[in-house]
Amino acid sequence: MPGHYSLRPLPLAVAIALAIGWSNVASAQQPDIPVVENAVESKPKKSRKKTPKPPKASGDLSTIKEVLGQSPATTAIDPPGNLAPDQTLFGETLAQTSANSRDQQTPDQGMPFEPLRDKPLEHLASSKNAQELAKSLVKDPAPPQQPQQPQQPQQPQQPQQPQQPQQPQQPQQPQQPQQPQQPQQPQQPQQPQEPGPSHPPAQPISPAALSNTAISALHGASPPAASLALEQLAAGSNANLAKATLSSAAPVSASMLSAMHQLDNRKGDGAGRVWLQALGHGGKVDRDFDSALKHATEGLILGADWRFDEQWHFGLIGAKSQTRLDARQFDGDLDSWHLGAYALRQDGPFALRLGASYGRHDGSGKRHVAFSGFSDRLQSKYNANTQQLFAEVGYNLGRGNLSIEPFASVGYQRYQRDGYSETGGDAALKVEGQTRANPSSTVGLRLAKTSHLANGMQLTPRLSASVKHTYGELDSTTRQQLLRGGKSFEVTGAQMDRNRTLLDAGLDLTLSARHTLGVGVTGEAGSDSRSYGVMGQWRLAF
């Protein structure tokens, strides 16, 4: 009995050896058959037979799997460290597990705010002037490299002799097809994420600009503060100085025209008069809040004219005016002197009026820049001059004490300002000179009626309405740059109005043959500007 028991391991060992040999032969003959992954194993049927006892732990792990009838590639008892990336683990591959875990990751909801240095400055600018400043701070792109000289082509090589074809191998016996696996359930596709806002890459700021403390503060500011800083540093109100100065000088020409309208046609050589006029004039340039410039002018005009012959009168004027300029974080003053001459030719109902004036303006300004801990107070002084010419023709259609005069005129105005530099800190600007000139034409109608009072005085109400058309370039631009760092950039102010409507109303009281008092109001309206004025006049005839 004991002898019979000792022979039992022999058949078992032989069977194990045969199984191992057969599996090695099969794997060697089928190297290209891929291992099918994610096979869905059918649930084994219950059996009343006893499960054979596993071999001892000291045996080979592959041998144990063969004995148990399990494939080494699909068994669930393999430790994770012995599995390849695409081996099956509990019905799912490791590659799929890692991919699913990556797909299920959610983006970080607590991302920090995008820093300013990663955003283009131009996208933070709220106006064209601020954009021009932002462009001037960007580092110049590197010049393109010179193209390399093309290399000489190599000599073609001699073709090689073709090799003898090899004998074809005998085809292998076809293998038995495997049973198809059950298809897996498709996974639900994930919802696509919304793409974030796309911005062009931020251009680096030039090193020269970063050496400026104002630009350094701008570079480290938050986006809202940087937008405000660009507006302050651009100083767009400088481009409106030309229009404000021309508007403050306009009452001088209007006063000369008013004096010629009131000239009487007294006969006799040597007849003349002296007149004095006080005026107040104000207005606003540009409707934009950030670059709007208000101006208010007060002045005094002294004039004298005399009769040259039966048709001609000639006159001279001198004027002094003071203009106050006010814009966002900018205050300025204009101290102006004016000289002018005028002439009138009266032939019955026909009138020809000519005039010219020159103005000298000494300007000064103060500007305050403050943002993100940076503060700077700047001052400037500059010189400018204006020239105005006009010619008007009118024809009186009235009779007796009623005057109805349609008129037409042509004019020319020119503005010239010298360049200047602000004094202060790193926000100071160097502003280049500016020159502009525009011709114009005006058509309108003038009404007046003289009434005689009981005490011998005369009362004359008057009204004038006209439309003015301006020719030439309307844009008001000037170039400037930071004194320290940056490049020159252009700022644009309010355009000159192509068409404007003018109204003038007044009342003259003739006290005697020598003394006359007059008051009047004026108004002018365009698409981008408004102005108004009041005046009082005293005339003494001799």
Coordinates of C-alpha atoms in Angstrom, one line a residue:
M1 CA 0.0 0.0 0.0
P2 CA 2.7 2.5 0.8
G3 CA 4.5 1.7 -2.4
H4 CA 1.4 2.3 -4.5
Y5 CA 1.0 5.8 -2.8
S6 CA 4.5 6.8 -3.6
L7 CA 4.0 6.5 -7.4
R8 CA 1.1 9.1 -7.6
P9 CA 3.2 12.3 -8.1
L10 CA 4.9 10.9 -11.2
P11 CA 1.9 11.3 -13.5
L12 CA 1.2 14.7 -12.1
A13 CA 4.7 15.9 -12.8
V14 CA 4.6 14.5 -16.3
A15 CA 1.3 16.3 -17.0
I16 CA 2.7 19.6 -15.8
A17 CA 5.8 19.3 -17.9
L18 CA 3.7 18.5 -21.0
A19 CA 1.4 21.5 -20.4
I20 CA 4.4 23.8 -20.0
G21 CA 6.0 22.5 -23.2
W22 CA 2.8 22.8 -25.2
S23 CA 2.2 26.4 -24.1
N24 CA 5.8 27.4 -25.1
V25 CA 5.4 25.8 -28.5
A26 CA 2.0 27.5 -29.1
S27 CA 3.3 30.9 -28.1
A28 CA 6.4 30.5 -30.3
Q29 CA 4.2 29.6 -33.3
Q30 CA 1.8 32.5 -32.7
P31 CA 3.9 35.6 -32.0
D32 CA 1.7 38.0 -33.9
I33 CA -1.6 37.2 -32.2
P34 CA -2.4 40.0 -29.8
V35 CA -3.6 39.3 -26.4
V36 CA -7.3 40.2 -26.2
E37 CA -7.9 42.6 -23.4
N38 CA -10.9 43.3 -21.4
A39 CA -12.4 39.9 -22.0
V40 CA -15.7 39.5 -20.3
E41 CA -15.5 36.2 -18.4
S42 CA -18.7 34.2 -18.2
K43 CA -19.9 33.3 -14.8
P44 CA -18.8 29.7 -14.1
K45 CA -21.4 27.2 -13.4
K46 CA -21.7 25.8 -9.9
S47 CA -20.2 22.4 -9.6
R48 CA -20.6 19.9 -6.8
K49 CA -17.1 18.5 -7.5
K50 CA -14.5 19.5 -5.0
T51 CA -11.9 22.0 -6.1
P52 CA -8.5 20.4 -6.4
K53 CA -6.0 21.5 -3.8
P54 CA -3.5 24.1 -5.0
P55 CA 0.1 23.1 -5.0
K56 CA 2.6 24.2 -2.5
A57 CA 3.6 27.9 -2.4
S58 CA 7.1 27.0 -3.3
G59 CA 6.0 25.9 -6.8
D60 CA 6.2 28.2 -9.9
L61 CA 3.4 30.8 -10.1
S62 CA 2.8 30.0 -13.8
T63 CA 2.6 26.3 -13.1
I64 CA 0.0 27.0 -10.4
K65 CA -2.1 29.1 -12.8
E66 CA -1.9 26.3 -15.5
V67 CA -3.1 23.8 -12.9
L68 CA -6.0 25.9 -11.9
G69 CA -6.9 26.4 -15.6
Q70 CA -6.4 30.3 -15.6
S71 CA -4.4 32.3 -18.1
P72 CA -1.5 34.3 -16.7
A73 CA -2.6 37.3 -18.6
T74 CA -6.2 37.3 -17.2
T75 CA -6.0 36.1 -13.7
A76 CA -7.1 38.4 -10.9
I77 CA -4.5 37.3 -8.4
D78 CA -1.5 38.8 -10.1
P79 CA -0.1 41.6 -8.0
P80 CA -0.3 45.0 -9.7
G81 CA 3.4 45.3 -9.9
N82 CA 3.7 42.3 -12.2
L83 CA 1.1 43.6 -14.7
A84 CA 1.9 45.3 -18.0
P85 CA 0.2 48.7 -18.7
D86 CA -2.4 47.0 -21.0
Q87 CA -3.0 43.8 -18.9
T88 CA -6.5 43.2 -17.6
L89 CA -7.2 44.0 -14.0
F90 CA -10.7 43.1 -12.7
G91 CA -12.2 43.6 -16.3
E92 CA -10.5 47.0 -17.0
T93 CA -7.1 47.8 -18.3
L94 CA -4.7 50.0 -16.3
A95 CA -4.3 52.3 -19.3
Q96 CA -8.1 52.9 -19.4
T97 CA -8.1 53.4 -15.7
S98 CA -5.5 56.1 -15.8
A99 CA -7.2 57.7 -18.9
N100 CA -10.5 57.8 -17.1
S101 CA -9.0 59.3 -14.0
R102 CA -7.4 62.1 -16.1
D103 CA -10.7 62.8 -17.9
Q104 CA -12.6 63.0 -14.7
Q105 CA -10.3 65.7 -13.3
T106 CA -11.9 69.1 -12.9
P107 CA -10.1 72.4 -13.6
D108 CA -9.0 74.4 -10.7
Q109 CA -11.7 76.8 -9.7
G110 CA -9.4 78.9 -7.6
M111 CA -7.0 80.1 -10.2
P112 CA -5.2 83.3 -9.4
F113 CA -6.1 86.5 -11.4
E114 CA -4.1 86.9 -14.6
P115 CA -1.3 89.3 -14.0
L116 CA -1.0 92.5 -15.9
R117 CA 2.3 91.6 -17.4
D118 CA 0.6 88.8 -19.4
K119 CA -2.0 91.2 -20.9
P120 CA -1.3 93.6 -23.9
L121 CA -1.4 97.2 -22.7
E122 CA -3.5 98.1 -25.8
H123 CA -6.4 95.9 -24.5
L124 CA -6.5 97.9 -21.3
A125 CA -6.7 101.3 -23.0
S126 CA -10.1 102.9 -23.1
S127 CA -9.4 105.5 -25.8
K128 CA -7.4 105.9 -29.0
N129 CA -4.9 108.2 -27.3
A130 CA -4.3 105.6 -24.5
Q131 CA -3.8 103.0 -27.2
E132 CA -1.2 105.1 -28.9
L133 CA 0.7 105.6 -25.7
A134 CA 0.6 101.8 -25.0
K135 CA 2.1 101.1 -28.5
S136 CA 4.9 103.6 -27.8
L137 CA 6.0 101.6 -24.7
V138 CA 6.3 98.3 -26.5
K139 CA 9.8 97.1 -27.3
D140 CA 10.7 97.3 -31.0
P141 CA 10.7 93.9 -32.7
A142 CA 14.1 92.5 -33.6
P143 CA 15.2 93.2 -37.2
P144 CA 14.8 90.3 -39.6
Q145 CA 17.9 88.1 -40.0
Q146 CA 19.7 88.1 -43.3
P147 CA 18.9 84.9 -45.3
Q148 CA 21.7 82.4 -45.6
Q149 CA 23.4 81.7 -48.9
P150 CA 22.1 78.5 -50.4
Q151 CA 24.5 75.5 -50.4
Q152 CA 25.9 74.0 -53.5
P153 CA 24.0 70.8 -54.5
Q154 CA 25.9 67.6 -53.9
Q155 CA 27.0 65.4 -56.8
P156 CA 24.5 62.6 -57.4
Q157 CA 25.7 59.1 -56.3
Q158 CA 26.0 56.2 -58.6
P159 CA 23.0 53.9 -58.3
Q160 CA 23.6 50.5 -56.5
Q161 CA 23.1 47.2 -58.3
P162 CA 19.8 45.6 -57.4
Q163 CA 20.0 42.6 -55.1
Q164 CA 18.8 39.2 -56.1
P165 CA 15.3 38.5 -54.9
Q166 CA 14.9 36.0 -52.0
Q167 CA 13.0 32.8 -52.3
P168 CA 9.5 33.2 -50.9
Q169 CA 8.8 31.4 -47.6
Q170 CA 6.2 28.8 -47.3
P171 CA 3.0 30.2 -45.9
Q172 CA 2.0 29.0 -42.4
Q173 CA -1.0 27.0 -41.7
P174 CA -4.0 29.2 -40.8
Q175 CA -4.9 29.1 -37.2
Q176 CA -8.3 28.4 -35.8
P177 CA -10.2 31.7 -35.2
Q178 CA -11.0 32.5 -31.6
Q179 CA -14.5 33.0 -30.2
P180 CA -15.6 36.7 -30.5
Q181 CA -15.8 38.5 -27.2
Q182 CA -18.8 40.3 -25.9
P183 CA -18.8 44.0 -26.9
Q184 CA -18.3 46.4 -24.0
Q185 CA -20.8 49.1 -23.2
P186 CA -19.8 52.4 -24.7
Q187 CA -18.9 55.2 -22.2
Q188 CA -20.8 58.4 -22.1
P189 CA -18.9 61.2 -23.8
Q190 CA -17.9 64.1 -21.5
Q191 CA -19.2 67.6 -22.0
P192 CA -16.7 69.8 -23.8
Q193 CA -15.3 72.6 -21.7
E194 CA -15.8 76.2 -22.7
P195 CA -12.6 77.7 -24.2
G196 CA -11.2 80.6 -22.2
P197 CA -10.8 84.1 -23.6
S198 CA -8.0 84.3 -26.1
H199 CA -5.6 87.2 -26.1
P200 CA -2.7 87.8 -28.4
P201 CA 0.6 87.4 -26.6
A202 CA 1.6 90.4 -24.5
Q203 CA 4.4 92.4 -26.1
P204 CA 7.4 93.2 -23.8
I205 CA 7.8 96.7 -22.6
S206 CA 11.1 98.3 -23.7
P207 CA 13.8 98.5 -21.1
A208 CA 14.1 102.2 -21.5
A209 CA 10.4 102.6 -20.7
L210 CA 10.7 100.3 -17.6
S211 CA 13.4 102.6 -16.2
N212 CA 10.7 105.2 -15.9
T213 CA 9.0 105.0 -12.4
A214 CA 5.6 105.9 -13.9
I215 CA 5.8 103.0 -16.4
S216 CA 7.0 100.7 -13.7
A217 CA 4.0 101.6 -11.6
L218 CA 1.8 101.1 -14.6
H219 CA 3.3 97.7 -15.2
G220 CA 2.6 96.6 -11.7
A221 CA -0.9 98.0 -11.5
S222 CA -4.2 96.1 -11.6
P223 CA -6.1 96.3 -15.0
P224 CA -8.6 99.0 -13.8
A225 CA -5.8 101.1 -12.4
A226 CA -3.7 100.6 -15.5
S227 CA -6.6 101.7 -17.8
L228 CA -6.9 104.9 -15.7
A229 CA -3.1 105.4 -15.7
L230 CA -2.9 105.2 -19.5
E231 CA -5.5 107.9 -19.9
Q232 CA -3.6 110.2 -17.5
L233 CA -0.2 109.6 -19.0
A234 CA -1.5 110.1 -22.6
A235 CA -2.6 113.7 -21.8
G236 CA -5.1 113.8 -24.7
S237 CA -6.2 117.3 -23.8
N238 CA -3.0 118.7 -25.3
A239 CA -4.5 118.0 -28.7
N240 CA -7.4 120.3 -28.0
L241 CA -5.3 123.4 -27.2
A242 CA -5.5 124.5 -30.8
K243 CA -9.3 124.5 -31.0
A244 CA -9.7 126.1 -27.6
T245 CA -7.2 128.9 -28.5
L246 CA -8.9 129.6 -31.9
S247 CA -12.3 129.7 -30.1
S248 CA -11.0 132.3 -27.6
A249 CA -9.7 134.5 -30.4
A250 CA -12.9 134.4 -32.5
P251 CA -14.6 137.2 -30.6
V252 CA -12.0 139.7 -31.8
S253 CA -13.1 139.2 -35.5
A254 CA -16.7 139.3 -34.4
S255 CA -16.1 142.6 -32.6
M256 CA -14.6 144.2 -35.7
L257 CA -17.6 143.0 -37.8
S258 CA -20.0 144.4 -35.2
A259 CA -18.3 147.8 -35.3
M260 CA -18.6 148.0 -39.1
H261 CA -22.2 147.0 -39.0
Q262 CA -23.0 150.0 -36.8
L263 CA -21.1 152.6 -38.7
D264 CA -23.3 155.4 -39.9
N265 CA -22.9 157.0 -43.3
R266 CA -22.3 160.5 -42.0
K267 CA -20.9 162.9 -44.6
G268 CA -17.9 165.1 -44.2
D269 CA -14.2 164.6 -44.0
G270 CA -12.6 163.8 -40.7
A271 CA -15.7 162.1 -39.2
G272 CA -14.6 159.2 -36.9
R273 CA -15.3 157.5 -33.6
V274 CA -13.7 155.6 -30.8
W275 CA -15.3 152.5 -29.3
L276 CA -14.7 150.3 -26.3
Q277 CA -16.0 146.8 -25.9
A278 CA -15.9 144.4 -22.9
L279 CA -16.5 140.7 -23.7
G280 CA -17.0 137.4 -22.0
H281 CA -16.8 134.2 -24.0
G282 CA -16.8 130.5 -23.1
G283 CA -17.4 127.0 -24.4
K284 CA -16.5 123.4 -24.4
V285 CA -14.4 121.4 -26.8
D286 CA -15.2 117.7 -27.3
R287 CA -18.1 115.9 -25.7
D288 CA -15.9 113.0 -24.5
F289 CA -15.5 113.3 -20.7
D290 CA -11.9 112.1 -20.6
S291 CA -10.5 114.6 -23.0
A292 CA -13.1 117.5 -22.9
L293 CA -11.6 120.9 -22.5
K294 CA -13.6 123.9 -21.2
H295 CA -12.5 127.4 -21.9
A296 CA -13.6 130.8 -20.6
T297 CA -12.4 134.1 -21.9
E298 CA -12.6 137.7 -20.6
G299 CA -11.2 140.6 -22.5
L300 CA -11.3 144.3 -23.4
I301 CA -11.2 145.6 -27.0
L302 CA -10.4 149.2 -27.9
G303 CA -11.0 150.4 -31.5
A304 CA -11.0 153.6 -33.5
D305 CA -12.0 154.2 -37.1
W306 CA -12.4 157.2 -39.4
R307 CA -13.8 158.1 -42.8
F308 CA -11.3 158.1 -45.6
D309 CA -13.7 159.3 -48.4
E310 CA -17.3 159.1 -49.3
Q311 CA -17.2 155.3 -49.5
W312 CA -14.3 154.0 -47.3
H313 CA -13.8 153.7 -43.6
F314 CA -10.7 152.4 -41.9
G315 CA -10.1 151.2 -38.4
L316 CA -7.6 149.7 -35.9
I317 CA -8.1 147.6 -32.8
G318 CA -6.1 146.5 -29.8
A319 CA -7.3 143.8 -27.4
K320 CA -6.2 142.1 -24.2
S321 CA -7.8 138.8 -23.1
Q322 CA -7.4 136.1 -20.4
T323 CA -8.5 132.6 -21.1
R324 CA -9.0 129.9 -18.5
L325 CA -8.6 126.2 -19.6
D326 CA -10.0 123.3 -17.6
A327 CA -9.9 119.6 -18.4
R328 CA -9.7 116.4 -16.4
Q329 CA -6.6 116.7 -14.2
F330 CA -5.4 119.7 -16.2
D331 CA -5.6 123.4 -15.6
G332 CA -4.2 126.1 -18.0
D333 CA -4.2 129.8 -18.7
L334 CA -3.8 131.8 -21.9
D335 CA -2.5 135.4 -21.7
S336 CA -3.3 136.9 -25.1
W337 CA -2.7 140.2 -27.0
H338 CA -4.5 141.0 -30.2
L339 CA -3.9 143.6 -33.0
G340 CA -6.2 144.1 -35.9
A341 CA -7.3 146.3 -38.8
Y342 CA -10.5 146.6 -40.7
A343 CA -12.0 148.5 -43.7
L344 CA -15.5 149.2 -44.9
R345 CA -16.7 150.3 -48.3
Q346 CA -20.3 151.5 -48.5
D347 CA -22.0 152.1 -51.9
G348 CA -25.7 152.7 -51.2
P349 CA -27.2 149.3 -50.2
F350 CA -24.0 147.4 -51.1
A351 CA -21.3 146.9 -48.4
L352 CA -17.9 145.3 -48.5
R353 CA -16.2 144.6 -45.1
L354 CA -12.6 143.4 -44.7
G355 CA -10.6 142.5 -41.6
A356 CA -7.4 140.9 -40.3
S357 CA -6.1 140.2 -36.8
Y358 CA -3.1 138.7 -35.1
G359 CA -3.0 137.2 -31.7
R360 CA 0.0 136.3 -29.4
H361 CA -0.8 133.7 -26.7
D362 CA 1.4 132.9 -23.7
G363 CA 0.2 129.6 -22.4
S364 CA 0.8 127.7 -19.1
G365 CA -0.6 124.5 -17.8
K366 CA -0.6 122.3 -14.7
R367 CA -1.3 118.5 -14.8
H368 CA -1.7 116.0 -12.0
V369 CA -1.1 112.3 -12.5
A370 CA -1.9 109.8 -9.7
F371 CA -2.5 106.0 -9.8
S372 CA -1.4 102.9 -7.9
G373 CA 0.8 104.8 -5.4
F374 CA 2.5 106.9 -8.1
S375 CA 1.9 110.7 -8.0
D376 CA 3.3 113.5 -10.1
R377 CA 2.6 117.2 -10.6
L378 CA 3.7 118.7 -13.8
Q379 CA 3.9 122.2 -15.2
S380 CA 4.4 123.6 -18.7
K381 CA 4.8 126.9 -20.5
Y382 CA 4.5 127.5 -24.3
N383 CA 3.9 130.2 -26.9
A384 CA 1.4 130.2 -29.7
N385 CA 0.0 132.7 -32.2
T386 CA -3.2 133.0 -34.3
Q387 CA -4.0 134.8 -37.5
Q388 CA -7.5 135.5 -38.9
L389 CA -8.6 137.1 -42.2
F390 CA -12.2 137.7 -43.5
A391 CA -14.1 139.4 -46.3
E392 CA -17.8 139.9 -46.2
V393 CA -20.3 141.3 -48.7
G394 CA -23.9 142.3 -48.0
Y395 CA -26.8 144.0 -49.7
N396 CA -29.5 145.9 -47.8
L397 CA -33.0 145.1 -49.0
G398 CA -34.7 147.2 -46.4
R399 CA -36.3 150.6 -46.6
G400 CA -36.3 153.5 -44.2
N401 CA -35.7 152.3 -40.6
L402 CA -35.8 148.6 -41.4
S403 CA -32.6 146.8 -42.5
I404 CA -32.8 143.4 -44.2
E405 CA -29.3 142.4 -45.3
P406 CA -28.4 138.9 -46.7
F407 CA -24.6 138.5 -46.5
A408 CA -21.8 136.0 -47.4
S409 CA -18.3 135.9 -46.3
V410 CA -15.1 133.9 -46.6
G411 CA -12.4 133.5 -43.9
Y412 CA -9.1 132.0 -43.0
Q413 CA -7.7 131.1 -39.6
R414 CA -4.3 129.7 -38.7
Y415 CA -2.9 128.4 -35.4
Q416 CA 0.8 127.8 -34.6
R417 CA 2.2 126.6 -31.3
D418 CA 5.9 126.0 -30.4
G419 CA 7.1 122.7 -28.9
Y420 CA 7.6 122.6 -25.2
S421 CA 8.6 120.2 -22.4
E422 CA 6.8 119.7 -19.0
T423 CA 8.7 120.0 -15.8
G424 CA 8.1 117.6 -13.0
G425 CA 8.7 113.9 -12.5
D426 CA 8.8 110.8 -14.7
A427 CA 5.3 111.5 -16.1
A428 CA 6.5 114.7 -17.9
L429 CA 6.0 114.9 -21.6
K430 CA 7.9 116.5 -24.5
V431 CA 5.2 118.0 -26.7
E432 CA 6.1 118.8 -30.3
G433 CA 4.9 121.9 -32.1
Q434 CA 1.6 122.1 -33.9
T435 CA 0.3 124.0 -36.9
R436 CA -3.1 124.0 -38.5
A437 CA -4.9 126.2 -41.0
N438 CA -8.5 126.2 -42.3
P439 CA -10.5 128.3 -44.7
S440 CA -14.2 128.8 -44.2
S441 CA -17.3 130.3 -45.7
T442 CA -20.4 131.8 -44.1
V443 CA -23.8 132.8 -45.4
G444 CA -26.6 134.4 -43.4
L445 CA -29.2 137.1 -42.9
R446 CA -29.0 140.2 -40.7
L447 CA -32.1 142.2 -39.5
A448 CA -32.3 145.5 -37.7
K449 CA -35.0 148.1 -37.0
T450 CA -34.5 151.6 -35.6
S451 CA -37.2 153.2 -33.4
H452 CA -37.2 156.8 -32.4
L453 CA -38.0 157.5 -28.7
A454 CA -39.8 160.6 -27.4
N455 CA -36.8 162.0 -25.7
G456 CA -34.8 162.0 -28.9
M457 CA -32.9 158.7 -28.3
Q458 CA -33.0 155.8 -30.7
L459 CA -33.4 152.1 -29.9
T460 CA -32.2 149.5 -32.5
P461 CA -32.7 145.8 -31.9
R462 CA -30.8 143.5 -34.2
L463 CA -30.6 139.8 -35.0
S464 CA -28.3 137.8 -37.2
A465 CA -28.3 134.1 -38.1
S466 CA -25.8 132.3 -40.3
V467 CA -24.2 128.9 -41.1
K468 CA -20.4 128.5 -41.3
H469 CA -18.7 125.8 -43.3
T470 CA -15.0 124.9 -42.6
Y471 CA -12.7 123.4 -45.2
G472 CA -9.6 121.4 -45.0
E473 CA -8.3 118.9 -42.4
L474 CA -10.5 118.8 -39.3
D475 CA -8.5 116.5 -37.1
S476 CA -6.6 118.1 -34.3
T477 CA -3.5 116.0 -33.5
T478 CA -0.2 116.5 -31.8
R479 CA 2.8 114.3 -31.2
Q480 CA 4.5 113.9 -27.8
Q481 CA 6.6 111.4 -25.8
L482 CA 7.7 110.8 -22.3
L483 CA 10.9 112.7 -21.4
R484 CA 12.3 109.5 -19.9
G485 CA 11.7 106.3 -21.9
G486 CA 9.2 105.4 -24.6
K487 CA 8.8 106.6 -28.1
S488 CA 6.9 109.4 -29.8
F489 CA 3.1 108.8 -30.0
E490 CA 0.2 110.8 -31.5
V491 CA -2.8 112.0 -29.6
T492 CA -6.0 113.2 -31.3
G493 CA -8.4 115.8 -30.0
A494 CA -11.9 116.8 -31.0
Q495 CA -12.4 117.4 -34.7
M496 CA -13.2 120.9 -35.8
D497 CA -16.9 121.2 -36.7
R498 CA -17.4 121.0 -40.4
N499 CA -20.7 123.0 -40.2
R500 CA -21.7 125.3 -37.4
T501 CA -24.7 127.5 -36.7
L502 CA -24.2 131.0 -35.4
L503 CA -26.7 133.3 -33.7
D504 CA -26.2 136.9 -32.7
A505 CA -28.7 139.2 -31.0
G506 CA -28.2 142.7 -29.6
L507 CA -29.7 146.0 -28.7
D508 CA -28.2 149.4 -29.3
L509 CA -29.3 152.6 -27.5
T510 CA -28.3 155.9 -29.1
L511 CA -28.2 158.4 -26.3
S512 CA -27.1 161.4 -28.4
A513 CA -25.4 162.2 -31.6
R514 CA -22.1 161.2 -30.1
H515 CA -22.8 158.5 -27.5
T516 CA -24.1 155.0 -28.1
L517 CA -24.4 152.0 -25.8
G518 CA -24.9 148.4 -27.0
V519 CA -25.3 144.9 -25.5
G520 CA -25.3 141.6 -27.3
V521 CA -25.2 137.8 -26.9
T522 CA -23.7 135.3 -29.3
G523 CA -24.0 131.5 -29.6
E524 CA -22.3 128.9 -31.8
A525 CA -23.1 125.2 -32.0
G526 CA -21.4 122.3 -33.8
S527 CA -21.3 118.6 -33.6
D528 CA -18.4 118.5 -31.1
S529 CA -18.3 122.0 -29.5
R530 CA -20.5 124.7 -28.0
S531 CA -19.6 128.3 -27.3
Y532 CA -21.4 131.4 -26.1
G533 CA -20.6 135.0 -25.5
V534 CA -21.8 138.3 -24.1
M535 CA -20.5 141.8 -24.8
G536 CA -21.1 145.4 -23.9
Q537 CA -20.0 148.3 -26.1
W538 CA -19.7 152.0 -25.7
R539 CA -19.1 154.2 -28.8
L540 CA -18.1 157.8 -28.9
A541 CA -18.4 159.7 -32.3
F542 CA -16.4 162.8 -33.2

